[in-house]
PDB file of C-alpha atoms in Angstrom:
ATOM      1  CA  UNK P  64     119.411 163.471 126.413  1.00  0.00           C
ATOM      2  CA  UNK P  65     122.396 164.774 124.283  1.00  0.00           C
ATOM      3  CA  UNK P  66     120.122 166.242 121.739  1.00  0.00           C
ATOM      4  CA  UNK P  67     117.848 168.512 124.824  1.00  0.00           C
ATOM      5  CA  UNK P  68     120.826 169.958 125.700  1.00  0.00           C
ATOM      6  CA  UNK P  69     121.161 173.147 123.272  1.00  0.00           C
ATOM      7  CA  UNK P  70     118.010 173.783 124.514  1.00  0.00           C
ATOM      8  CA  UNK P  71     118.103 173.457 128.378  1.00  0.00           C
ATOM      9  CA  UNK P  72     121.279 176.354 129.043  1.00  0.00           C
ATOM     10  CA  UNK P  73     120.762 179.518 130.034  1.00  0.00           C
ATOM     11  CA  UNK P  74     121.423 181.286 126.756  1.00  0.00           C
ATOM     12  CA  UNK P  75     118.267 179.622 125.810  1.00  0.00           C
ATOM     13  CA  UNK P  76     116.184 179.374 128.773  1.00  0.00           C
ATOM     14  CA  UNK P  77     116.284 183.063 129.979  1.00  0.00           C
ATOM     15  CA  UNK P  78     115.156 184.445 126.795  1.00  0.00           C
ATOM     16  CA  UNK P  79     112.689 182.122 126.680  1.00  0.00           C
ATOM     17  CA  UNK P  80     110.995 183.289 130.011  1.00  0.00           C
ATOM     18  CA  UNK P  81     110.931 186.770 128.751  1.00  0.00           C
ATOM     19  CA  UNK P  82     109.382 185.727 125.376  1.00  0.00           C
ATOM     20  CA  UNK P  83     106.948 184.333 127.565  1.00  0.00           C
ATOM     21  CA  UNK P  84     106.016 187.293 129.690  1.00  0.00           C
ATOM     22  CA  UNK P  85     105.869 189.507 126.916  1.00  0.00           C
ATOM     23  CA  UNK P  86     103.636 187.589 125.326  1.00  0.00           C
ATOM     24  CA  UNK P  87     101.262 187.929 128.145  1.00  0.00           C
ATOM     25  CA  UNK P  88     102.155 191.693 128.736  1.00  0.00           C
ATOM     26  CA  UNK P  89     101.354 192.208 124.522  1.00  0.00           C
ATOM     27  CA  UNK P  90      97.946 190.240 125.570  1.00  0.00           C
ATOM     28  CA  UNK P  91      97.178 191.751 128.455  1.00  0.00           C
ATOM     29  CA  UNK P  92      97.952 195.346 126.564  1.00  0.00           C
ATOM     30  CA  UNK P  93      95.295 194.524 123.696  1.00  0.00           C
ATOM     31  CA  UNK P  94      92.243 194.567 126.774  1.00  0.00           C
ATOM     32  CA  UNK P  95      93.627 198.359 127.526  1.00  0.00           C
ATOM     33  CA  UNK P  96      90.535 200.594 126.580  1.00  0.00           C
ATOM     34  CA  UNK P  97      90.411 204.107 125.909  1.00  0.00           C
ATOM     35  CA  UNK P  98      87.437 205.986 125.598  1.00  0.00           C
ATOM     36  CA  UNK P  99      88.851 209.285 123.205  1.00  0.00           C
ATOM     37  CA  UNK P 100      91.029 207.679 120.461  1.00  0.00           C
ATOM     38  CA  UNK P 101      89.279 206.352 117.656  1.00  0.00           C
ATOM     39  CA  UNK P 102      90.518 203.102 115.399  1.00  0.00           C
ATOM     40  CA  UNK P 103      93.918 203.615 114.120  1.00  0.00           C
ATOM     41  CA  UNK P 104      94.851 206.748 117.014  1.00  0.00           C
ATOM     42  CA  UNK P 105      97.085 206.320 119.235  1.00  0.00           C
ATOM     43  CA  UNK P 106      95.637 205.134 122.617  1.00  0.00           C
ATOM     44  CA  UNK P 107      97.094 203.908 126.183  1.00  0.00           C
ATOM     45  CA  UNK P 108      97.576 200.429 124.785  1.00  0.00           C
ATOM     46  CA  UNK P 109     100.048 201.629 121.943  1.00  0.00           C
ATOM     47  CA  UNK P 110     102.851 202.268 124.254  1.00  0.00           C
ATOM     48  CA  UNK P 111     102.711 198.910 125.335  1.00  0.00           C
ATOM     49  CA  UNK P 112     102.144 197.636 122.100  1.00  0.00           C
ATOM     50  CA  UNK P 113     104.934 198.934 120.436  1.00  0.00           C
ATOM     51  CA  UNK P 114     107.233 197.865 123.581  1.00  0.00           C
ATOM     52  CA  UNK P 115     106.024 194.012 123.181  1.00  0.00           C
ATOM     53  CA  UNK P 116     107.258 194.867 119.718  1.00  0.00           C
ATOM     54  CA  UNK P 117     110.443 196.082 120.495  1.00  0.00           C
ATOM     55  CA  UNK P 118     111.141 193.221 122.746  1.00  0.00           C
ATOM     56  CA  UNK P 119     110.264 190.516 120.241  1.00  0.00           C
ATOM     57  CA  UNK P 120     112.853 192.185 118.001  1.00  0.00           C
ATOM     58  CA  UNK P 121     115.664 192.380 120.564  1.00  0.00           C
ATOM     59  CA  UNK P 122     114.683 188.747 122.009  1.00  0.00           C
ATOM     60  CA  UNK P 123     115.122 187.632 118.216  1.00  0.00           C
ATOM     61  CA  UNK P 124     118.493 189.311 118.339  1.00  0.00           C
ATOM     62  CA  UNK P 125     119.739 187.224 121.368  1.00  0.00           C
ATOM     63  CA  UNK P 126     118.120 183.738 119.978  1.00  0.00           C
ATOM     64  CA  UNK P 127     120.170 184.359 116.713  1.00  0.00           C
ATOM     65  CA  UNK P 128     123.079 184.990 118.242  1.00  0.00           C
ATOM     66  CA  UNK P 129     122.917 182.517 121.050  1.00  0.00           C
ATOM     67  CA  UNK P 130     122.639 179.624 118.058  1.00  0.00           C
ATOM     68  CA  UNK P 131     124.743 181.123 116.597  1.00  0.00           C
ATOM     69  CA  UNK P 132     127.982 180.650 118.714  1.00  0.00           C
ATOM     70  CA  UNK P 133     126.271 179.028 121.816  1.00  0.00           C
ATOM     71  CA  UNK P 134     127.342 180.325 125.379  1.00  0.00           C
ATOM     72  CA  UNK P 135     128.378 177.808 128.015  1.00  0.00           C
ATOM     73  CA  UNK P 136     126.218 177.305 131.146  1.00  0.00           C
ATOM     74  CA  UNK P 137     128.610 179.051 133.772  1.00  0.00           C
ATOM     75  CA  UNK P 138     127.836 179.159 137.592  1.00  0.00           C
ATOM     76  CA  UNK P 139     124.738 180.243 138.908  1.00  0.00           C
ATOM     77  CA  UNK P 140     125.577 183.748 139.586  1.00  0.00           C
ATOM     78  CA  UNK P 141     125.456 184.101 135.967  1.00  0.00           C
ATOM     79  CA  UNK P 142     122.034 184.699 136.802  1.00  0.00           C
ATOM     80  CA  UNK P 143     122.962 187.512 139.181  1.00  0.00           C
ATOM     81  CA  UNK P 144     122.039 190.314 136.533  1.00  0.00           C
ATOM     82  CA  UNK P 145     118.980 189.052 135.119  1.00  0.00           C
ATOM     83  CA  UNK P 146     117.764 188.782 138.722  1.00  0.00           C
ATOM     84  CA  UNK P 147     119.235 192.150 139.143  1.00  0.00           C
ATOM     85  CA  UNK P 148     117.164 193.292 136.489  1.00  0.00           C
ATOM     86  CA  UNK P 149     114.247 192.301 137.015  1.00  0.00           C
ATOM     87  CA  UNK P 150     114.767 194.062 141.025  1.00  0.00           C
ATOM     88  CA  UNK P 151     115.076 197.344 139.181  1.00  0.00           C
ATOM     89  CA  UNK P 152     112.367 196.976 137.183  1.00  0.00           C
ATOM     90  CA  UNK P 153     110.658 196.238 140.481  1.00  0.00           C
ATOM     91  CA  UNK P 154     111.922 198.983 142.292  1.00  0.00           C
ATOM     92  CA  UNK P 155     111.039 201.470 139.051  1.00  0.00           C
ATOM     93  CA  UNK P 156     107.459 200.721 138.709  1.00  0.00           C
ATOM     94  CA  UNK P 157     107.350 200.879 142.569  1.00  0.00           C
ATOM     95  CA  UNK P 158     109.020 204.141 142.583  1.00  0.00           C
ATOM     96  CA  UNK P 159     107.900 206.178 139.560  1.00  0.00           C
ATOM     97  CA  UNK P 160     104.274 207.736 140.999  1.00  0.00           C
ATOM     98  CA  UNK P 161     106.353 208.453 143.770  1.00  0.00           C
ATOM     99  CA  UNK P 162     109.731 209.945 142.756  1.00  0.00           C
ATOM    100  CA  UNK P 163     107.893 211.084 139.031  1.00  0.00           C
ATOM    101  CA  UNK P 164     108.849 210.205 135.863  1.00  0.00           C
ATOM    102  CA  UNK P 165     112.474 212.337 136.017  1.00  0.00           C
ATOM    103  CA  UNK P 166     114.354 211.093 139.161  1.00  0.00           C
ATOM    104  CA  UNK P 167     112.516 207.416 139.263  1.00  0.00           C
ATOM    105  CA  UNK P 168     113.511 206.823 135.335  1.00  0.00           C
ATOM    106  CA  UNK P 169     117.254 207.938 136.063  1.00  0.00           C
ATOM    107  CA  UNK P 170     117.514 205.801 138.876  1.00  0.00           C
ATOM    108  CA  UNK P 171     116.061 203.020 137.127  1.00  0.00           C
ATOM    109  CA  UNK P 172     118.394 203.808 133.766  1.00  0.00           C
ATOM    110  CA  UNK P 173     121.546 204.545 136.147  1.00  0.00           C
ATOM    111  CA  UNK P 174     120.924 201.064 137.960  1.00  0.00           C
ATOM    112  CA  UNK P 175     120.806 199.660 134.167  1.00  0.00           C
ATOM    113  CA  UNK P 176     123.745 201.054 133.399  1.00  0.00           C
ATOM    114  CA  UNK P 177     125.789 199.827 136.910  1.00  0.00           C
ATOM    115  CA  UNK P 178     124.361 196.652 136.592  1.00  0.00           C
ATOM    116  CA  UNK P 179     125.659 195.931 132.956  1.00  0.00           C
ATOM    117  CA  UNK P 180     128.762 198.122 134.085  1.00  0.00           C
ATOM    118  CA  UNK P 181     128.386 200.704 131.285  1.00  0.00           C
ATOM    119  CA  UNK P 182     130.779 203.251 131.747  1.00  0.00           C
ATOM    120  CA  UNK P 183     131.708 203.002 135.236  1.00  0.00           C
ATOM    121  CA  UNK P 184     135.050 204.169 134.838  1.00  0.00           C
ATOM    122  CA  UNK P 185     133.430 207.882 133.241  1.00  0.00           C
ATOM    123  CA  UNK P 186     131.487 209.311 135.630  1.00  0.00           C
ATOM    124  CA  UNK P 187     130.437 212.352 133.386  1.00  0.00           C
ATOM    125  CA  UNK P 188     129.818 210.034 130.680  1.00  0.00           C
ATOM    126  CA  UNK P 189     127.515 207.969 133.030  1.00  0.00           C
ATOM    127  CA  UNK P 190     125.468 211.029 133.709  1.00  0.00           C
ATOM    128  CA  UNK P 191     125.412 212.320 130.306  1.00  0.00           C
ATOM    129  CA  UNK P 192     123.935 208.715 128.747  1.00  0.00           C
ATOM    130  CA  UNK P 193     121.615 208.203 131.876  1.00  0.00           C
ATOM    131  CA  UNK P 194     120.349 211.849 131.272  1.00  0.00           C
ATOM    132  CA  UNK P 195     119.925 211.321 127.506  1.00  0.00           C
ATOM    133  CA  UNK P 196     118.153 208.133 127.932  1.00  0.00           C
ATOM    134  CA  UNK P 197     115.630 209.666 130.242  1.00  0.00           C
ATOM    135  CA  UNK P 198     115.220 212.697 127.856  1.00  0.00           C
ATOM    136  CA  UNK P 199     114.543 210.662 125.032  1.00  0.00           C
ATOM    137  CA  UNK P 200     112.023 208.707 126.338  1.00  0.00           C
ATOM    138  CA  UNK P 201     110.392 211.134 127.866  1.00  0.00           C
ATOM    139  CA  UNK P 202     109.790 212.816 124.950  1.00  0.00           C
ATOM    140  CA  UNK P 203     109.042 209.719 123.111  1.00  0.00           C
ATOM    141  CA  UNK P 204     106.176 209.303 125.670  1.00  0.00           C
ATOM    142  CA  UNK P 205     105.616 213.120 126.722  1.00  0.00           C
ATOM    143  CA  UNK P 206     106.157 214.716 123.539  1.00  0.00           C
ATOM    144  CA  UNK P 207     105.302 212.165 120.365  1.00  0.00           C
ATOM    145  CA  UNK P 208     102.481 209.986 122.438  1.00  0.00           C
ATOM    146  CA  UNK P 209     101.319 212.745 124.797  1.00  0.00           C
ATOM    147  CA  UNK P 210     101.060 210.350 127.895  1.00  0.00           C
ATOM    148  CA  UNK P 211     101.149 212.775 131.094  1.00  0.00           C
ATOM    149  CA  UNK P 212     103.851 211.564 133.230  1.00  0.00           C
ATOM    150  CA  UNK P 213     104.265 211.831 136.873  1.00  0.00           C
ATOM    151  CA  UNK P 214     106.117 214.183 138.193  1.00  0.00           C
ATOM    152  CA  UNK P 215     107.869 214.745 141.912  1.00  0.00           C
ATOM    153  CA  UNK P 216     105.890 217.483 143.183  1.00  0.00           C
ATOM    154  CA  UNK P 217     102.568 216.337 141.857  1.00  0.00           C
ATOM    155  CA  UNK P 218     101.718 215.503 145.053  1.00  0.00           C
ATOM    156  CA  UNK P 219     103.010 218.836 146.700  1.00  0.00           C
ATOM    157  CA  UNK P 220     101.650 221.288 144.755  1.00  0.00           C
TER     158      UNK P 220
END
């Protein structure tokens, strides 16, 4: 049993779960159809694409480094941020036809940020970061992909 043990600790096991569900959200993207873009043009599935991507680089990033200089299995509410996490992502793709793309995406990037306790102490450089992020993305996705993002009074108007 000594030599399952690197394996079966949290370091090891949570990243593991995600590779797992990204693999089946990278799948799942690949059935996305579009009826305009041609081979090799950007379509609906190349946002997800490129963030099943993304993730397989960043989930490389934490395997290195958890072999690297292994973490020790602490008490369970070690898992309290994953799970935290994975509320907000919840809570985000529950919220962003709703709220729009601009309030529900600095919510969810604000909750981020809290949650991993990234600049707490500086309120104005808490806004400033959560604003950027949500900038930048959306005009990664707005402005470079032309995806047409929700917006708050959508509905209203």
């Amino acid at each position: 049993m000594a030599d399952r043990e690197p394996l079966l600790r949290t370091g090891v096991l949570l990243p593991l779960f995600f590779l797992i569900v990204t693999t089946v959200y990278l799948a799942a993207a690949f059935d996305i159809r579009s009826q305009f873009a041609g081979a090799g043009e950007m379509s609906p599935r190349s946002v997800p694409i490129l963030m099943a991507c993304l993730m397989y680089v960043a989930l490389a990033a934490v395997f290195i480094a958890e072999f690297r200089s292994p973490t020790q299995d602490g008490p369970v509410r070690e898992l309290l941020r994953p799970l935290l996490v994975i509320v907000a992502t919840a809570g985000y793709i529950a919220l962003f036809r709703p709220l729009g793309y601009w309030l529900a995406t600095l919510v969810f990037t604000s909750a981020l940020f809290a949650i991993f306790h990234f600049q707490l102490r500086r309120p104005l450089v808490f806004a400033f970061y959560a604003i950027a992020v949500t900038a930048l993305f959306y005009g990664l996705f707005a402005g470079i992909f032309g995806v047409r993002l929700p917006t708050l009074t959508a509905g209203v108007f």
